[in-house]
Amino acid sequence: MLKIGLTGGIASGKSVAASRLRELGAVVIDADALAREVVEPGTPGLTQVVGAFSRAILAPDGGLDRPKLGALVFGNPERLAVLNGIIHPLVRERAAALAAGAPKGAVVVQDIPLLVETGQGANFHLVLVVDAPDNVRVQRMVQHRHLTADEARARMAAQAPRDERLAAADVVLDNSGSKDELRDAVDRLWKFRLAPFAENLSRHRLAPRAGGPVLAPANPDWPAQAGRLIARLRAAVGEDILALDHVGSTAVPGLPAKDVLDLQLGVADMAAAERMAPMLADAGFPAWPGIFSDNPKPSHPDPADWPKRLHGNADPGRAVNLHVRAVASPGWRFALCFRDWLRDDAAARADYLAEKRRVAKLHGTDKSTARYAADKEGWFTDYAAPRMDAWARRTGWRPPPYAAAESEARPATRPEADTDGAGSGTAQS
């Protein structure tokens, strides 16, 4: 099933978006409703809350007196942490049970106000954030919830800042306008991204990529997008991943590229790559059929030294090439070294950009990027590889420790650079 995390600040319009998603056919799981459910009279949750805060937080009918409990924890981080430590695990357990009962191929939307604050983004295929400017949200709370402006700002201050929510978003739904405008935006998202994504996911099918190579201006958000995907891959596959890095042109600051993120997943061997293939497909990264190796480079001419598997994207809204290679293999090292060389050497970046533009011009009318990738191979082999090897010897380059966290969160041995997937000759950016 397609798992969506939906969040937004108070008065952002998240409930309107959730309601429309339900009308379109999504299974919506409301974390706020579950938070009330797990502390109903007679539940273990209520027993735990009473044990932590005493029977003084009970109403005369034996239920939870929410205003009284709220007064105890609001503005008291220690008490709030105790309450969250009781409620959040119970809500997650109940939400997981509801999601497991959803039909095969469903779009399951978990409406979680504190998704960002609780660090749950990596558990979903996509995170949707409903957003509105702070002044608009204050105005809504004053008009519709009868709060003062100061009370509204205090409620907002108790949540993650707006910029943190936006940084966690794969999709931002702008709700600075009317409810109808927000519903229309949800409809478009459903039609063009969520429904096709769910269908692709259920079939372990790659999303179509139309058109030939088009170089986009460098996007400063590419590393953040890669970081979110890396976190999801780690959550989905876990211990079999020995290394996971953002490579390719989108990992080189300032370098124009096709809007395709190249990621490199390091494994112990190709047997491990085969074992994790179904898990990668479930995570939204089905395998490209028939791709079993990279093109050899002069330093290691034997084709047997260059095995790999290539996975792509089921999500029609984010193109990805996921290169699965054995750690310490020539292909794995080449990808990282090429990236770091480009990041460090302005002349190399300029030369590579000129080559990309030359080949993109040749194949601008192609219906795919296969010939674009193939035509760059001569440049990689004859021109780039010798210069890159000389740079590595001169600088003492070594790959980053592959037992560490993803490259977006750790320093590289040299200033970072990108490899377009290291010239595998298949669907490179």
XYZ file of C-alpha atoms in Angstrom:
429
model
C 0.000 0.000 0.000
C 1.022 3.602 -0.490
C 1.725 5.153 2.912
C 1.276 8.912 3.150
C 2.101 11.080 6.149
C -0.086 14.193 6.315
C 0.734 17.088 8.607
C 0.486 20.839 8.968
C 0.571 23.512 11.615
C -2.485 24.478 13.598
C -5.083 26.271 11.429
C -3.218 25.346 8.253
C -6.180 23.466 6.767
C -4.895 19.938 7.264
C -8.367 18.656 8.177
C -9.781 19.966 4.888
C -7.087 18.111 2.958
C -7.662 14.917 4.966
C -11.391 15.088 4.343
C -10.900 15.495 0.598
C -8.420 12.610 0.464
C -10.982 10.416 2.209
C -13.620 11.430 -0.337
C -11.242 10.491 -3.153
C -10.817 6.996 -1.732
C -7.917 7.152 0.709
C -7.978 5.306 4.015
C -7.429 8.156 6.485
C -6.124 7.406 9.971
C -6.539 10.384 12.314
C -3.865 10.485 15.011
C -5.847 13.006 17.083
C -8.867 10.691 17.103
C -6.650 7.763 18.091
C -5.086 9.844 20.867
C -8.565 10.234 22.340
C -9.444 6.595 21.747
C -6.419 5.154 23.571
C -7.305 6.975 26.817
C -11.018 6.205 26.896
C -12.363 4.913 30.245
C -11.239 1.370 30.897
C -8.230 1.485 28.578
C -4.651 0.688 29.633
C -3.716 4.115 28.307
C -5.922 5.934 30.780
C -4.567 3.770 33.582
C -1.023 4.794 32.661
C -1.937 8.490 32.493
C -3.581 8.331 35.918
C -0.514 6.570 37.270
C 1.687 9.371 35.992
C -0.515 12.355 36.900
C -2.851 11.084 39.673
C -6.621 10.736 39.712
C -6.903 14.523 39.826
C -6.954 14.533 36.003
C -10.193 12.493 35.917
C -13.642 13.981 35.340
C -16.534 13.001 37.635
C -17.678 10.347 35.132
C -14.279 8.654 35.265
C -13.137 9.908 31.886
C -10.127 12.078 31.213
C -10.538 15.763 32.080
C -8.627 17.089 29.086
C -8.578 20.776 30.053
C -7.183 19.893 33.478
C -4.519 17.608 31.988
C -3.699 20.246 29.372
C -3.171 22.849 32.082
C -0.688 20.525 33.788
C 1.460 19.850 30.724
C 1.168 23.050 28.680
C 4.382 25.029 29.096
C 5.985 22.197 31.105
C 8.294 20.227 28.787
C 9.060 17.520 31.350
C 5.417 16.725 32.056
C 4.575 16.917 28.359
C 7.345 14.427 27.604
C 5.894 12.011 30.175
C 2.433 12.287 28.606
C 3.783 11.875 25.072
C 5.786 8.852 26.189
C 2.499 7.195 27.127
C 0.244 8.362 24.304
C 2.496 8.259 21.227
C 3.429 4.544 21.371
C -0.227 3.585 21.874
C -1.322 5.745 18.948
C 1.368 4.311 16.674
C 0.417 0.768 17.616
C -3.255 1.422 16.878
C -2.443 3.249 13.621
C -0.263 0.351 12.472
C -3.110 -2.087 13.123
C -5.551 0.045 11.124
C -3.089 0.415 8.246
C -2.470 -3.330 8.184
C -6.209 -3.852 7.725
C -6.424 -1.565 4.684
C -7.140 -3.180 1.290
C -4.253 -4.146 -0.955
C -3.248 -1.244 -3.186
C -4.887 1.332 -0.918
C -3.635 4.840 -0.331
C -3.294 5.031 3.445
C -3.039 8.566 4.814
C -1.968 9.026 8.414
C -3.052 12.464 9.640
C -0.396 13.287 12.249
C -0.214 16.837 13.641
C 3.181 16.176 15.253
C 4.692 14.118 12.444
C 7.727 16.399 12.161
C 8.166 16.818 15.919
C 8.139 13.037 16.425
C 10.465 12.295 13.505
C 8.143 9.909 11.651
C 8.712 11.140 8.097
C 10.957 8.228 7.072
C 8.115 5.779 7.740
C 6.090 6.990 4.745
C 6.452 6.904 0.982
C 5.573 10.607 0.908
C 5.055 13.398 3.426
C 2.380 15.968 2.570
C 2.463 19.292 4.404
C -0.517 21.639 4.304
C 0.914 25.126 4.627
C -0.286 28.668 5.170
C 1.614 31.795 6.246
C 1.764 32.426 9.978
C -0.301 35.612 9.790
C -3.066 33.769 7.919
C -3.155 31.042 10.542
C -3.335 33.583 13.365
C -6.210 35.337 11.618
C -8.086 32.040 11.215
C -7.709 31.161 14.885
C -8.921 34.590 15.951
C -11.947 34.454 13.625
C -12.975 30.804 13.924
C -11.619 29.623 17.291
C -12.184 32.884 19.156
C -8.612 33.055 20.445
C -6.657 36.219 20.970
C -3.733 36.824 18.650
C -1.316 36.110 21.508
C -3.096 32.847 22.335
C -2.939 31.840 18.674
C 0.792 32.526 18.493
C 1.345 30.555 21.691
C -0.410 27.544 20.134
C 1.781 27.868 17.051
C 4.936 28.170 19.148
C 4.173 24.815 20.774
C 4.597 23.117 17.372
C 7.583 22.770 15.065
C 8.477 25.990 13.236
C 7.032 26.373 9.774
C 10.439 26.043 8.078
C 11.028 22.652 9.742
C 7.717 21.323 8.465
C 8.467 22.564 4.952
C 11.906 20.927 5.080
C 10.241 17.581 5.829
C 7.761 17.873 2.951
C 7.812 15.968 -0.311
C 4.664 17.827 -1.308
C 3.516 21.221 -0.016
C -0.191 21.992 -0.373
C -0.611 25.746 -0.265
C -3.678 26.797 1.729
C -3.198 30.534 1.806
C -6.386 30.884 -0.272
C -9.848 29.343 -0.115
C -10.921 25.834 0.896
C -12.028 25.170 -2.671
C -8.562 26.029 -3.942
C -7.042 23.585 -1.460
C -9.481 20.846 -2.484
C -8.594 21.430 -6.140
C -4.904 21.080 -5.299
C -5.613 17.787 -3.516
C -7.579 16.563 -6.538
C -4.670 17.292 -8.869
C -2.217 15.608 -6.522
C -4.431 12.522 -6.330
C -4.919 12.255 -10.075
C -1.378 12.869 -11.235
C 0.742 11.484 -8.400
C -0.931 9.547 -5.590
C -3.216 7.254 -7.598
C -0.510 6.375 -10.189
C 2.045 5.900 -7.419
C -0.262 3.490 -5.584
C -0.893 1.526 -8.791
C 2.815 1.338 -9.615
C 3.629 0.290 -6.070
C 1.061 -2.513 -6.045
C 2.548 -3.885 -9.274
C 6.227 -3.212 -8.429
C 6.222 -1.150 -11.619
C 8.479 1.709 -12.666
C 6.897 5.087 -13.307
C 7.187 6.091 -16.971
C 9.821 8.640 -17.918
C 8.857 10.589 -20.991
C 11.148 12.584 -23.220
C 14.857 12.886 -23.832
C 17.579 14.568 -21.792
C 16.736 18.041 -20.524
C 19.296 19.739 -18.300
C 17.718 21.757 -15.513
C 19.450 24.547 -13.574
C 21.080 23.344 -10.369
C 18.455 23.021 -7.647
C 19.688 23.737 -4.099
C 16.899 21.459 -2.793
C 18.286 18.339 -4.498
C 20.459 17.306 -1.516
C 17.517 17.649 0.885
C 15.325 15.552 -1.413
C 18.049 12.919 -1.568
C 18.378 12.997 2.210
C 14.685 12.224 2.686
C 14.898 9.294 0.259
C 18.005 7.994 1.985
C 16.208 8.047 5.344
C 13.287 6.100 3.850
C 15.573 3.515 2.315
C 17.307 2.972 5.628
C 13.962 2.593 7.381
C 12.691 0.159 4.730
C 15.742 -2.061 4.256
C 17.821 -1.483 7.368
C 20.706 -3.703 8.306
C 21.591 -4.990 4.826
C 22.617 -1.452 3.827
C 26.334 -0.894 4.384
C 26.485 2.513 2.702
C 24.008 4.918 1.172
C 25.113 8.052 -0.649
C 23.849 10.805 -2.890
C 25.895 10.665 -6.102
C 25.420 11.906 -9.648
C 25.201 15.463 -10.930
C 22.439 16.438 -8.487
C 24.956 15.955 -5.663
C 27.343 18.563 -7.103
C 26.462 22.096 -5.945
C 25.833 24.445 -8.854
C 25.978 21.802 -11.602
C 23.036 21.727 -14.042
C 21.626 18.235 -14.486
C 18.639 16.200 -15.506
C 16.142 16.326 -12.634
C 16.940 12.746 -11.634
C 18.437 11.926 -8.232
C 21.220 9.333 -8.317
C 21.680 7.367 -5.094
C 24.223 4.619 -4.450
C 23.367 1.792 -2.074
C 26.329 -0.263 -0.888
C 25.850 -3.945 -0.011
C 28.114 -6.833 0.914
C 27.636 -8.604 -2.429
C 25.167 -9.087 -5.251
C 23.413 -11.869 -3.356
C 22.442 -9.251 -0.782
C 21.293 -6.988 -3.611
C 18.970 -9.730 -4.878
C 17.583 -10.376 -1.384
C 16.687 -6.743 -0.817
C 15.114 -6.183 -4.255
C 11.537 -6.960 -3.095
C 11.932 -4.650 -0.091
C 13.224 -1.874 -2.332
C 10.227 -2.368 -4.620
C 7.856 -2.125 -1.645
C 9.606 1.077 -0.637
C 8.887 2.553 -4.070
C 12.082 1.586 -5.938
C 11.403 -1.268 -8.408
C 14.278 -2.806 -10.343
C 15.113 -1.875 -13.921
C 15.039 -5.187 -15.800
C 18.117 -6.571 -17.495
C 20.776 -4.332 -15.902
C 23.494 -6.348 -14.175
C 26.733 -4.367 -14.584
C 28.454 -1.046 -15.201
C 30.741 -0.383 -18.121
C 34.358 -1.228 -17.137
C 36.920 1.563 -16.779
C 40.614 1.309 -17.742
C 41.840 0.823 -14.173
C 39.756 -2.388 -13.896
C 39.088 -3.645 -17.443
C 37.539 -6.985 -16.443
C 33.712 -6.718 -16.787
C 33.309 -9.213 -13.952
C 34.619 -6.533 -11.549
C 31.673 -4.188 -12.253
C 28.432 -5.914 -11.143
C 25.467 -3.818 -10.064
C 21.694 -3.680 -9.943
C 19.742 -0.584 -10.938
C 16.419 0.413 -9.380
C 14.189 3.315 -10.368
C 11.123 5.094 -9.026
C 7.482 4.086 -8.727
C 6.643 7.664 -7.733
C 5.760 9.652 -10.863
C 6.676 12.858 -9.066
C 10.338 12.122 -8.261
C 12.696 10.413 -10.714
C 15.425 8.367 -9.035
C 18.227 6.070 -10.160
C 19.230 3.782 -7.293
C 22.541 2.060 -8.076
C 23.131 -1.027 -5.909
C 26.815 -2.000 -5.809
C 29.098 -4.001 -3.544
C 31.069 -1.772 -1.200
C 34.746 -1.393 -2.119
C 34.045 -2.628 -5.667
C 35.465 -0.586 -8.567
C 32.014 0.735 -9.488
C 31.211 1.784 -5.920
C 34.559 3.572 -5.541
C 34.305 5.203 -8.974
C 30.919 6.736 -8.171
C 32.141 8.288 -4.936
C 35.481 9.436 -6.328
C 33.906 10.991 -9.416
C 31.465 12.900 -7.219
C 34.175 14.193 -4.923
C 36.440 15.116 -7.848
C 33.713 17.221 -9.444
C 32.923 18.917 -6.147
C 36.581 19.776 -5.656
C 37.720 20.663 -9.185
C 36.039 23.574 -10.984
C 37.725 22.731 -14.298
C 36.412 19.160 -14.129
C 32.907 20.461 -13.458
C 33.103 22.803 -16.426
C 34.375 20.058 -18.727
C 31.676 17.646 -17.625
C 28.957 20.254 -18.077
C 30.213 20.934 -21.606
C 30.033 17.205 -22.375
C 26.539 16.925 -20.915
C 25.343 19.855 -23.003
C 26.942 18.454 -26.146
C 25.282 15.069 -25.748
C 21.948 16.535 -24.619
C 21.878 18.626 -27.800
C 22.494 15.527 -29.908
C 19.650 13.615 -28.273
C 17.245 16.387 -27.352
C 14.469 14.895 -29.490
C 14.914 11.316 -28.239
C 12.043 9.659 -26.410
C 14.384 8.297 -23.736
C 17.787 9.062 -22.248
C 19.436 5.748 -23.150
C 21.531 7.099 -26.037
C 22.388 10.224 -24.038
C 23.870 8.006 -21.321
C 25.636 5.726 -23.798
C 27.242 8.619 -25.675
C 28.842 9.919 -22.481
C 30.688 6.655 -21.902
C 33.596 7.566 -24.161
C 34.133 10.772 -22.178
C 34.063 8.838 -18.898
C 36.507 6.198 -20.100
C 38.982 8.162 -22.195
C 38.952 11.567 -20.549
C 37.441 11.601 -17.074
C 38.819 8.399 -15.575
C 42.548 9.213 -16.057
C 42.130 12.767 -14.757
C 40.061 11.581 -11.806
C 42.637 8.918 -10.904
C 45.418 11.507 -11.016
C 43.380 13.799 -8.739
C 42.783 10.938 -6.299
C 46.496 10.136 -6.125
C 47.434 13.784 -5.705
C 44.929 14.434 -2.928
C 45.135 11.049 -1.201
C 41.397 10.567 -1.709
C 39.727 7.712 0.128
C 36.022 6.804 0.146
C 34.100 7.835 3.260
C 33.653 5.165 5.956
C 30.883 2.985 4.640
C 29.580 1.889 8.034
C 28.609 5.485 8.813
C 25.343 7.303 8.200
C 24.229 8.631 4.840
C 26.570 11.002 3.057
C 24.212 13.965 3.341
C 24.790 13.905 7.100
C 28.559 13.281 7.213
C 31.633 14.991 5.791
C 33.263 13.452 2.749
C 36.981 12.734 2.680
C 37.278 15.537 0.151
C 34.758 18.296 -0.688
C 31.683 16.568 -2.131
C 31.156 15.941 -5.853
C 28.756 13.968 -8.087
C 28.996 11.087 -10.477
C 25.854 10.836 -12.514
C 25.796 7.275 -11.314
C 29.431 6.880 -12.328
C 28.854 6.332 -15.992
C 27.030 3.049 -15.876
C 25.637 3.660 -19.339
C 22.032 3.411 -18.110
C 19.599 6.210 -17.305
C 22.181 8.567 -15.881
C 21.610 12.227 -15.083
